[in-house]
Tab-separated table of C-alpha atoms in Angstrom:
chain	number	residue	atom	x	y	z
A	808	MET	CA	26.744	5.638	-0.494
A	809	THR	CA	27.312	5.174	-4.213
A	810	GLU	CA	24.597	5.782	-6.785
A	811	ALA	CA	24.453	2.035	-7.364
A	812	GLN	CA	23.785	1.462	-3.661
A	813	HIS	CA	21.089	4.126	-3.629
A	814	LEU	CA	19.430	2.411	-6.582
A	815	GLN	CA	19.757	-0.997	-4.968
A	816	ALA	CA	18.114	0.242	-1.768
A	817	ILE	CA	15.075	1.440	-3.696
A	818	LEU	CA	14.871	-1.759	-5.744
A	819	ARG	CA	14.919	-3.816	-2.539
A	820	LEU	CA	12.016	-1.791	-1.153
A	821	GLY	CA	10.142	-2.294	-4.403
A	822	ASP	CA	10.899	-6.021	-4.495
A	823	ASP	CA	9.518	-6.583	-0.994
A	824	ALA	CA	6.337	-4.727	-1.897
A	825	LEU	CA	5.861	-6.451	-5.248
A	826	VAL	CA	6.591	-10.003	-4.093
A	827	LEU	CA	4.318	-9.752	-1.049
A	828	GLY	CA	1.627	-8.015	-3.103
A	829	GLN	CA	1.748	-10.746	-5.730
A	830	ARG	CA	1.597	-13.443	-3.047
A	831	LEU	CA	-1.445	-11.855	-1.436
A	832	SER	CA	-3.161	-11.503	-4.791
A	833	GLU	CA	-3.133	-15.320	-4.998
A	834	TRP	CA	-5.873	-15.198	-2.355
A	835	CYS	CA	-8.222	-13.520	-4.825
A	836	GLY	CA	-11.286	-15.759	-4.992
A	837	HIS	CA	-9.923	-18.070	-2.280
A	838	GLY	CA	-10.377	-15.999	0.901
A	839	PRO	CA	-11.948	-17.840	3.855
A	840	ILE	CA	-14.841	-15.350	3.846
A	841	LEU	CA	-15.851	-12.704	1.348
A	842	GLU	CA	-14.729	-9.765	3.517
A	843	GLU	CA	-11.307	-11.335	3.986
A	844	ASP	CA	-10.952	-12.047	0.286
A	845	ILE	CA	-11.573	-8.344	-0.295
A	846	ALA	CA	-9.265	-7.275	2.528
A	847	LEU	CA	-6.313	-9.389	1.376
A	848	THR	CA	-6.627	-8.180	-2.191
A	849	ASN	CA	-6.944	-4.563	-0.986
A	850	VAL	CA	-3.659	-4.964	0.854
A	851	ALA	CA	-2.170	-6.564	-2.275
A	852	LEU	CA	-3.325	-3.578	-4.311
A	853	ASP	CA	-1.676	-1.109	-1.937
A	854	LEU	CA	1.588	-3.055	-2.014
A	855	ILE	CA	1.647	-3.386	-5.789
A	856	GLY	CA	0.913	0.348	-6.009
A	857	GLN	CA	3.861	1.041	-3.716
A	858	ALA	CA	6.048	-1.222	-5.862
A	859	ARG	CA	5.008	0.651	-9.018
A	860	ASN	CA	6.003	3.979	-7.478
A	861	LEU	CA	9.302	2.600	-6.208
A	862	TYR	CA	10.205	0.932	-9.524
A	863	THR	CA	9.387	4.113	-11.420
A	864	LEU	CA	11.685	6.000	-9.076
A	865	ALA	CA	14.398	3.335	-9.477
A	866	GLY	CA	14.052	3.454	-13.267
A	867	ASN	CA	14.479	7.237	-13.271
A	868	LEU	CA	17.484	6.998	-11.011
A	869	GLU	CA	19.090	4.261	-13.116
A	870	ASP	CA	18.399	6.252	-16.298
A	871	GLN	CA	18.771	3.248	-18.594
A	872	GLY	CA	15.261	3.402	-19.998
A	873	ARG	CA	13.838	0.705	-17.732
A	874	ASP	CA	10.335	1.468	-16.486
A	875	GLU	CA	8.272	-0.181	-13.735
A	876	ASP	CA	7.216	-3.030	-16.033
A	877	ALA	CA	10.761	-3.759	-17.190
A	878	LEU	CA	11.905	-3.998	-13.585
A	879	ALA	CA	8.986	-6.197	-12.510
A	880	PHE	CA	8.748	-8.528	-15.483
A	881	PHE	CA	12.197	-8.693	-17.039
A	882	ARG	CA	14.445	-9.442	-14.109
A	883	THR	CA	15.223	-13.000	-13.057
A	884	ASP	CA	14.878	-14.537	-9.597
A	885	ARG	CA	18.564	-13.901	-8.865
A	886	GLU	CA	18.067	-10.213	-9.582
A	887	PHE	CA	15.226	-9.866	-7.068
A	888	GLN	CA	16.452	-8.726	-3.660
A	889	ASN	CA	13.379	-9.096	-1.494
A	890	HIS	CA	13.521	-10.668	1.945
A	891	LEU	CA	12.884	-14.410	2.080
A	892	LEU	CA	9.914	-13.834	4.393
A	893	VAL	CA	7.721	-12.197	1.769
A	894	GLU	CA	8.181	-14.916	-0.861
A	895	GLN	CA	7.073	-17.726	1.451
A	896	PRO	CA	3.931	-19.479	0.185
A	897	ASN	CA	0.524	-18.391	1.502
A	898	GLY	CA	-0.089	-21.694	3.284
A	899	HIS	CA	-3.315	-21.494	5.281
A	900	PHE	CA	-4.917	-18.246	6.415
A	901	GLY	CA	-2.948	-18.273	9.685
A	902	ASP	CA	0.350	-18.551	7.794
A	903	THR	CA	-0.632	-15.590	5.628
A	904	VAL	CA	-1.611	-13.292	8.504
A	905	VAL	CA	1.495	-14.141	10.551
A	906	ARG	CA	3.765	-13.467	7.549
A	907	GLN	CA	1.875	-10.211	7.038
A	908	MET	CA	2.127	-9.189	10.698
A	909	PHE	CA	5.898	-9.817	10.712
A	910	TYR	CA	6.312	-7.768	7.534
A	911	ASP	CA	3.943	-4.946	8.533
A	912	ALA	CA	5.726	-4.446	11.856
A	913	PHE	CA	9.001	-4.144	9.943
A	914	ALA	CA	7.650	-2.009	7.103
A	915	LEU	CA	5.998	0.465	9.485
A	916	GLU	CA	9.327	1.226	11.148
A	917	ARG	CA	11.194	1.369	7.888
A	918	TYR	CA	8.709	3.597	6.072
A	919	ALA	CA	8.266	5.914	9.054
A	920	PHE	CA	11.994	6.581	8.763
A	921	LEU	CA	11.789	7.003	4.987
A	922	THR	CA	9.208	9.773	5.367
A	923	ARG	CA	11.643	11.677	7.621
A	924	GLN	CA	14.872	11.278	5.640
A	925	THR	CA	15.823	14.131	3.338
A	926	VAL	CA	18.423	12.408	1.139
A	927	ASP	CA	15.810	11.371	-1.426
A	928	PRO	CA	12.695	13.617	-1.360
A	929	ASP	CA	10.918	11.507	-4.012
A	930	LEU	CA	11.312	8.444	-1.826
A	931	ALA	CA	10.002	10.424	1.148
A	932	GLY	CA	6.899	11.284	-0.896
A	933	ILE	CA	6.248	7.635	-1.785
A	934	ALA	CA	6.797	6.648	1.836
A	935	ALA	CA	4.413	9.297	3.168
A	936	LYS	CA	1.656	7.694	1.135
A	937	ALA	CA	2.707	4.147	1.920
A	938	VAL	CA	2.955	4.626	5.660
A	939	LYS	CA	-0.720	5.539	5.920
A	940	GLU	CA	-1.618	2.330	4.085
A	941	LEU	CA	0.758	0.239	6.168
A	942	GLN	CA	-0.963	1.376	9.367
A	943	TYR	CA	-4.183	-0.161	8.101
A	944	HIS	CA	-2.333	-3.322	7.065
A	945	TRP	CA	-0.758	-3.643	10.507
A	946	GLY	CA	-4.137	-3.096	12.180
A	947	HIS	CA	-5.597	-5.875	10.056
A	948	SER	CA	-2.807	-8.433	10.360
A	949	SER	CA	-2.089	-7.918	14.071
A	950	GLN	CA	-5.755	-8.124	15.002
A	951	TRP	CA	-6.106	-11.389	13.097
A	952	VAL	CA	-3.084	-12.872	14.847
A	953	ILE	CA	-4.623	-11.888	18.206
A	954	ARG	CA	-8.034	-13.275	17.257
A	955	LEU	CA	-6.637	-16.587	16.033
A	956	GLY	CA	-4.120	-16.966	18.868
A	957	ASP	CA	-6.614	-16.097	21.551
A	958	GLY	CA	-9.319	-18.056	19.746
A	959	THR	CA	-10.169	-21.742	19.744
A	960	GLU	CA	-7.756	-24.501	20.615
A	961	GLU	CA	-7.448	-25.390	16.954
A	962	SER	CA	-6.861	-21.817	15.742
A	963	ARG	CA	-4.308	-21.288	18.497
A	964	THR	CA	-2.412	-24.482	17.631
A	965	LYS	CA	-2.367	-23.634	13.948
A	966	VAL	CA	-1.288	-20.029	14.295
A	967	GLN	CA	1.421	-20.968	16.799
A	968	GLU	CA	2.758	-23.366	14.149
A	969	SER	CA	2.729	-20.487	11.663
A	970	VAL	CA	4.703	-18.283	14.053
A	971	ASP	CA	7.241	-21.064	14.673
A	972	ALA	CA	7.602	-21.870	10.965
A	973	LEU	CA	8.033	-18.266	9.810
A	974	TRP	CA	10.176	-17.059	12.706
A	975	GLY	CA	13.377	-18.214	11.037
A	976	TYR	CA	12.738	-15.810	8.149
A	977	THR	CA	12.494	-12.701	10.339
A	978	GLY	CA	16.150	-12.308	11.298
A	979	GLU	CA	17.252	-11.491	7.771
A	980	MET	CA	15.377	-8.185	7.911
A	981	PHE	CA	17.863	-6.915	10.489
A	982	MET	CA	21.117	-8.266	9.019
A	983	ALA	CA	22.781	-5.244	7.494
A	984	ASP	CA	24.999	-5.796	4.453
A	985	ASP	CA	27.235	-3.259	2.646
A	986	VAL	CA	24.285	-1.578	0.965
A	987	ASP	CA	22.346	-1.203	4.227
A	988	VAL	CA	25.378	0.156	6.058
A	989	ALA	CA	26.327	2.656	3.357
A	990	CYS	CA	22.745	3.864	2.939
A	991	ALA	CA	22.229	4.154	6.701
A	992	GLU	CA	25.430	6.190	7.013
A	993	ALA	CA	24.223	8.481	4.249
A	994	GLY	CA	20.876	8.882	6.060
A	995	LEU	CA	18.761	7.227	3.350
A	996	LEU	CA	17.869	4.061	5.265
A	997	PRO	CA	17.328	3.521	8.987
A	998	ASP	CA	19.832	1.835	11.206
A	999	LEU	CA	18.658	-1.785	11.327
A	1000	GLU	CA	19.490	-2.267	14.994
A	1001	GLY	CA	16.978	0.432	15.884
A	1002	VAL	CA	14.411	-1.091	13.538
A	1003	GLN	CA	14.954	-4.464	15.173
A	1004	ARG	CA	14.333	-3.078	18.669
A	1005	ALA	CA	11.094	-1.430	17.573
A	1006	TRP	CA	10.016	-4.524	15.626
A	1007	THR	CA	10.738	-6.852	18.514
A	1008	ALA	CA	8.713	-4.719	20.939
A	1009	ARG	CA	5.792	-4.428	18.544
A	1010	VAL	CA	5.720	-8.135	17.678
A	1011	ALA	CA	6.179	-9.232	21.310
A	1012	GLU	CA	3.161	-7.121	22.311
A	1013	CYS	CA	1.045	-8.654	19.548
A	1014	LEU	CA	2.080	-12.233	20.361
A	1015	SER	CA	1.482	-11.651	24.046
A	1016	GLN	CA	-2.029	-10.340	23.416
A	1017	ALA	CA	-2.566	-13.358	21.188
A	1018	THR	CA	-1.413	-15.635	24.054
A	1019	LEU	CA	1.179	-17.058	21.660
A	1020	SER	CA	4.708	-17.892	22.624
A	1021	GLN	CA	7.645	-16.260	20.914
A	1022	PRO	CA	10.116	-18.785	19.520
A	1023	GLU	CA	13.671	-18.869	20.820
A	1024	VAL	CA	16.042	-16.875	18.657
A	1025	GLY	CA	17.890	-19.514	16.693
A	1026	TRP	CA	19.382	-19.899	13.235
A	1027	MET	CA	17.986	-17.354	10.837
A	1028	GLN	CA	17.595	-17.954	7.106
A	1029	ARG	CA	19.377	-15.405	4.945
A	1030	GLY	CA	20.191	-14.638	1.336
A	1031	GLY	CA	17.180	-12.876	-0.147
A	1032	LYS	CA	18.803	-9.461	-0.211
A	1033	GLN	CA	21.748	-10.968	-2.084
A	1034	GLY	CA	19.475	-12.674	-4.613
A	1035	ILE	CA	19.746	-16.172	-3.119
A	1036	HIS	CA	16.139	-17.215	-2.708
A	1037	SER	CA	14.018	-20.158	-1.699
A	1038	GLU	CA	12.621	-22.051	-4.677
A	1039	HIS	CA	9.201	-20.489	-4.066
A	1040	LEU	CA	10.198	-17.171	-5.631
A	1041	SER	CA	11.098	-18.716	-8.987
A	1042	PHE	CA	7.700	-20.394	-9.351
A	1043	MET	CA	5.938	-17.197	-8.379
A	1044	LEU	CA	7.917	-15.106	-10.865
A	1045	ALA	CA	7.372	-17.669	-13.613
A	1046	GLU	CA	3.631	-17.230	-13.270
A	1047	MET	CA	3.801	-13.468	-12.830
A	1048	GLN	CA	6.144	-12.871	-15.762
A	1049	VAL	CA	4.947	-15.394	-18.327
A	1050	LEU	CA	2.635	-13.084	-20.240
A	1051	PRO	CA	4.929	-10.091	-20.773
A	1052	ARG	CA	7.839	-12.425	-21.542
A	1053	THR	CA	5.814	-14.377	-24.085
A	1054	TYR	CA	4.239	-11.301	-25.631
A	1055	PRO	CA	6.577	-8.361	-24.980
A	1056	ASN	CA	4.822	-4.990	-25.210
A	1057	ALA	CA	1.398	-6.607	-24.928
A	1058	SER	CA	-1.174	-4.076	-23.782
A	1059	TRP	CA	-4.828	-4.171	-22.747
B	141	MET	CA	-5.700	35.356	-23.622
B	142	THR	CA	-3.490	35.711	-20.567
B	143	ASP	CA	-2.071	32.747	-18.722
B	144	ALA	CA	-4.397	33.529	-15.812
B	145	ASP	CA	-7.410	33.350	-18.140
B	146	ARG	CA	-6.173	30.072	-19.619
B	147	ILE	CA	-5.776	28.616	-16.146
B	148	THR	CA	-9.297	29.720	-15.180
B	149	ARG	CA	-10.673	28.190	-18.357
B	150	ALA	CA	-8.738	24.950	-17.845
B	151	TRP	CA	-10.139	24.705	-14.316
B	152	THR	CA	-13.704	24.709	-15.646
B	153	PHE	CA	-12.847	21.648	-17.718
B	154	VAL	CA	-10.987	19.945	-14.877
B	155	ARG	CA	-14.103	20.465	-12.742
B	156	SER	CA	-16.205	18.479	-15.206
B	157	VAL	CA	-14.295	15.246	-14.504
B	158	HIS	CA	-15.912	12.768	-12.151
B	159	ASP	CA	-14.350	10.023	-10.089
B	160	PRO	CA	-15.002	6.712	-11.885
B	161	GLU	CA	-15.525	4.886	-8.569
B	162	LEU	CA	-17.693	7.623	-7.024
B	163	PRO	CA	-19.365	9.086	-10.118
B	164	TYR	CA	-21.466	11.592	-8.152
B	165	LEU	CA	-18.242	13.328	-7.036
B	166	THR	CA	-15.810	15.293	-9.139
B	167	VAL	CA	-12.090	14.757	-8.820
B	168	GLU	CA	-11.882	18.341	-7.553
B	169	GLU	CA	-14.298	17.541	-4.713
B	170	MET	CA	-12.160	14.506	-3.920
B	171	GLY	CA	-9.242	16.855	-3.330
B	172	MET	CA	-7.135	15.139	-5.974
B	173	VAL	CA	-6.499	18.229	-8.122
B	174	ARG	CA	-3.625	20.046	-6.521
B	175	GLY	CA	-3.248	22.815	-9.056
B	176	VAL	CA	-3.329	24.074	-12.634
B	177	ARG	CA	-0.421	26.058	-14.000
B	178	VAL	CA	1.227	27.090	-17.223
B	179	ASP	CA	4.614	25.511	-17.808
B	180	GLU	CA	6.585	26.459	-20.930
B	181	GLY	CA	3.405	27.616	-22.609
B	182	GLN	CA	1.377	24.500	-21.820
B	183	ILE	CA	-1.298	23.835	-19.231
B	184	VAL	CA	-0.198	21.336	-16.569
B	185	VAL	CA	-2.729	19.849	-14.151
B	186	THR	CA	-1.259	18.393	-10.965
B	187	LEU	CA	-3.038	15.360	-9.514
B	188	THR	CA	-2.370	13.435	-6.307
B	189	PRO	CA	-3.642	9.840	-6.171
B	190	THR	CA	-5.650	8.723	-3.139
B	191	TYR	CA	-3.987	5.332	-2.590
B	192	SER	CA	-0.729	4.017	-4.080
B	193	GLY	CA	-2.507	1.190	-5.857
B	194	CYS	CA	-5.819	2.845	-6.671
B	195	PRO	CA	-6.674	1.555	-10.159
B	196	ALA	CA	-8.813	4.631	-10.821
B	197	THR	CA	-5.754	6.899	-10.890
B	198	ASP	CA	-4.818	6.063	-14.487
B	199	VAL	CA	-8.394	6.541	-15.680
B	200	ILE	CA	-8.673	9.854	-13.846
B	201	SER	CA	-5.414	11.103	-15.387
B	202	GLU	CA	-6.673	10.194	-18.853
B	203	ASP	CA	-10.086	11.759	-18.230
B	204	VAL	CA	-8.578	15.010	-16.976
B	205	THR	CA	-6.122	15.148	-19.882
B	206	SER	CA	-8.795	14.623	-22.502
B	207	ALA	CA	-11.206	17.084	-20.833
B	208	VAL	CA	-8.650	19.887	-20.766
B	209	ARG	CA	-7.348	19.090	-24.241
B	210	ALA	CA	-10.736	20.150	-25.625
B	211	VAL	CA	-9.447	23.724	-25.228
B	212	GLU	CA	-5.728	23.189	-24.595
B	213	PRO	CA	-4.316	20.651	-27.076
B	214	GLY	CA	-0.918	20.616	-25.351
B	215	ALA	CA	-2.278	20.087	-21.834
B	216	ARG	CA	-0.848	17.320	-19.692
B	217	VAL	CA	-1.290	15.811	-16.262
B	218	GLU	CA	1.491	15.535	-13.716
B	219	VAL	CA	1.056	13.036	-10.900
B	220	VAL	CA	2.655	14.153	-7.638
B	221	LEU	CA	2.857	11.887	-4.619
B	222	SER	CA	4.098	14.413	-2.115
B	223	PRO	CA	2.525	15.759	0.017
B	224	ALA	CA	0.458	12.592	0.360
B	225	TRP	CA	-3.270	12.869	-0.233
B	226	THR	CA	-5.414	12.959	2.867
B	227	THR	CA	-9.169	12.693	3.340
B	228	ASP	CA	-8.958	16.158	4.934
B	229	TRP	CA	-8.651	17.496	1.370
B	230	ILE	CA	-12.100	16.219	0.386
B	231	LEU	CA	-14.362	19.273	-0.050
B	232	PRO	CA	-17.250	19.707	2.414
B	233	SER	CA	-19.752	19.558	-0.479
B	234	ALA	CA	-18.645	15.965	-1.090
B	235	HIS	CA	-19.569	14.829	2.416
B	236	GLU	CA	-23.283	15.497	1.930
B	237	LYS	CA	-23.249	13.785	-1.456
B	238	MET	CA	-21.568	10.721	0.061
B	239	ARG	CA	-24.263	10.490	2.745
B	240	GLU	CA	-26.988	10.750	0.087
B	241	HIS	CA	-25.383	7.768	-1.632
B	242	GLY	CA	-25.197	5.660	1.507
B	243	ILE	CA	-21.552	6.254	2.302
B	244	ALA	CA	-20.499	7.552	5.708
B	245	PRO	CA	-18.022	10.361	4.967
B	246	PRO	CA	-14.584	10.507	6.562
B	247	GLU	CA	-13.958	12.445	9.721
B	248	GLN	CA	-10.739	14.362	10.302
B	249	ALA	CA	-7.849	12.052	9.446
B	250	SER	CA	-5.989	13.168	12.521
B	251	ALA	CA	-8.831	11.856	14.674
B	252	ASP	CA	-8.851	8.437	13.041
B	253	ARG	CA	-6.555	6.553	15.330
B	254	ALA	CA	-9.215	4.469	17.063
B	255	PHE	CA	-9.196	1.748	14.415
B	256	LEU	CA	-5.442	1.502	14.494
B	257	THR	CA	-5.387	0.992	18.233
B	258	GLY	CA	-8.038	-1.689	17.920
B	259	GLU	CA	-10.842	0.302	19.493
B	260	GLY	CA	-14.163	0.509	17.740
B	261	LYS	CA	-14.829	3.858	16.159
B	262	ILE	CA	-18.368	5.260	16.090
B	263	ILE	CA	-19.494	5.925	12.553
B	264	PRO	CA	-23.131	7.077	12.334
B	265	CYS	CA	-25.309	5.177	9.855
B	266	PRO	CA	-25.752	7.332	6.705
B	267	ARG	CA	-29.317	5.983	6.289
B	268	CYS	CA	-30.960	6.187	9.716
B	269	GLY	CA	-28.394	8.230	11.644
B	270	SER	CA	-28.043	5.610	14.384
B	271	ARG	CA	-24.706	5.521	16.173
B	272	ASP	CA	-25.231	1.847	16.903
B	273	THR	CA	-23.046	0.556	14.063
B	274	LYS	CA	-20.171	-1.875	13.759
B	275	MET	CA	-17.259	-2.348	11.401
B	276	VAL	CA	-17.414	-5.553	9.382
B	277	SER	CA	-14.085	-5.053	7.650
B	278	ALA	CA	-11.550	-2.250	7.367
B	279	PHE	CA	-11.330	-3.038	3.657
B	280	GLY	CA	-14.292	-2.485	1.369
B	281	SER	CA	-15.214	-2.466	-2.311
B	282	THR	CA	-12.514	0.078	-3.129
B	283	ALA	CA	-9.178	0.927	-1.519
B	284	CYS	CA	-10.658	4.027	0.119
B	285	LYS	CA	-13.664	2.471	1.873
B	286	ALA	CA	-14.390	0.264	4.895
B	287	HIS	CA	-17.425	-1.966	5.295
B	288	PHE	CA	-19.897	-1.310	8.163
B	289	THR	CA	-23.295	-2.564	9.279
B	290	CYS	CA	-25.957	-0.595	11.141
B	291	THR	CA	-27.310	-2.635	14.042
B	292	SER	CA	-30.421	-0.426	14.243
B	293	CYS	CA	-31.734	-0.508	10.674
B	294	LEU	CA	-29.627	-3.579	9.753
B	295	GLU	CA	-28.429	-1.997	6.520
B	296	PRO	CA	-24.830	-2.536	5.433
B	297	PHE	CA	-23.048	0.651	4.421
B	298	GLU	CA	-19.619	1.877	3.462
B	299	HIS	CA	-17.428	4.343	5.311
B	300	PHE	CA	-14.870	6.469	3.532
B	301	LYS	CA	-11.691	5.690	5.466
B	302	CYS	CA	-9.669	8.518	6.916
B	303	ILE	CA	-6.050	8.612	5.896
């Protein structure tokens, strides 16, 4: 594992957290009920907090004077290396909770490993905090999937459509590239085959309780980790970055 | 003045800082102050945030810095993430104060697995003491609280989540 790969691994973790956190924050004021509005934005807050910690760590490691804000606001879409799943639009509430459930199941496995690895103790510290938050997120998203799936005919139909539509974005999480392989060999990141087994078991259990059917494994979308994104990310970043790019160094 | 005396004095100022979200509790009672030491001649206060994204963390750091700087102009705050904060660090004195303010205090974090497995957890109502309560949402007005309702006295209340 080179230093550049180590840095890239941390940036990818940060990008997933930031992009999903920003997406969820779009629900602010639009939640289906007040409690859900609060819940979704609470989850967003945790994720953005995780991203801040990870970007600060990445900035220190890079040692080029870039802080969390520079990494969040002054990189272009091609420089973001988040998974395609997390940038997908919120859609309806069912789409949002299914996307969240798929991510939470993945993040729980990944962060549980990060707390145990000893290659980067700072990363282990961030993960120890994050993993406690992710357990709450998983509890929330998986229970909603079960409630909607095992709910009314309409909620079941809609959430099954969400599962089918988002399924093709899940495979990318387990496709290891050079960075994943090198970091896994060095003991910084988990082996993705193991993560996939755990994820598949966890998700299958949730879908089964929700009386939903699991789509056939087919073609999986890929590219996010290499900076090749769906168009949705660019629009999201444009909105997120416009203020600091228009008024650099603006402060409250 | 010895370093030990300076640390003792700095602690008295650290103790005066309250949590902006729970103003009846000090940050010490919240278990966020992990230590006060002297580093290269300057007082350093170590803080651990409760949640990664808790917006109160920045305010608390500033409040602690300015409180201690009243006597130690070079004092600074160091934020440490590891070991991760847990509700087990909240001082016992804080639990009673939470109840007085209508918040059900956390239990032992290690015992808080019921929510995560989808089972209902029994949180007694801080107003009437009834155990006949239900969780409305695991996410409340701040990152650290869940929203409950008492089915006996019908009052909504908040529960400090265990992490």
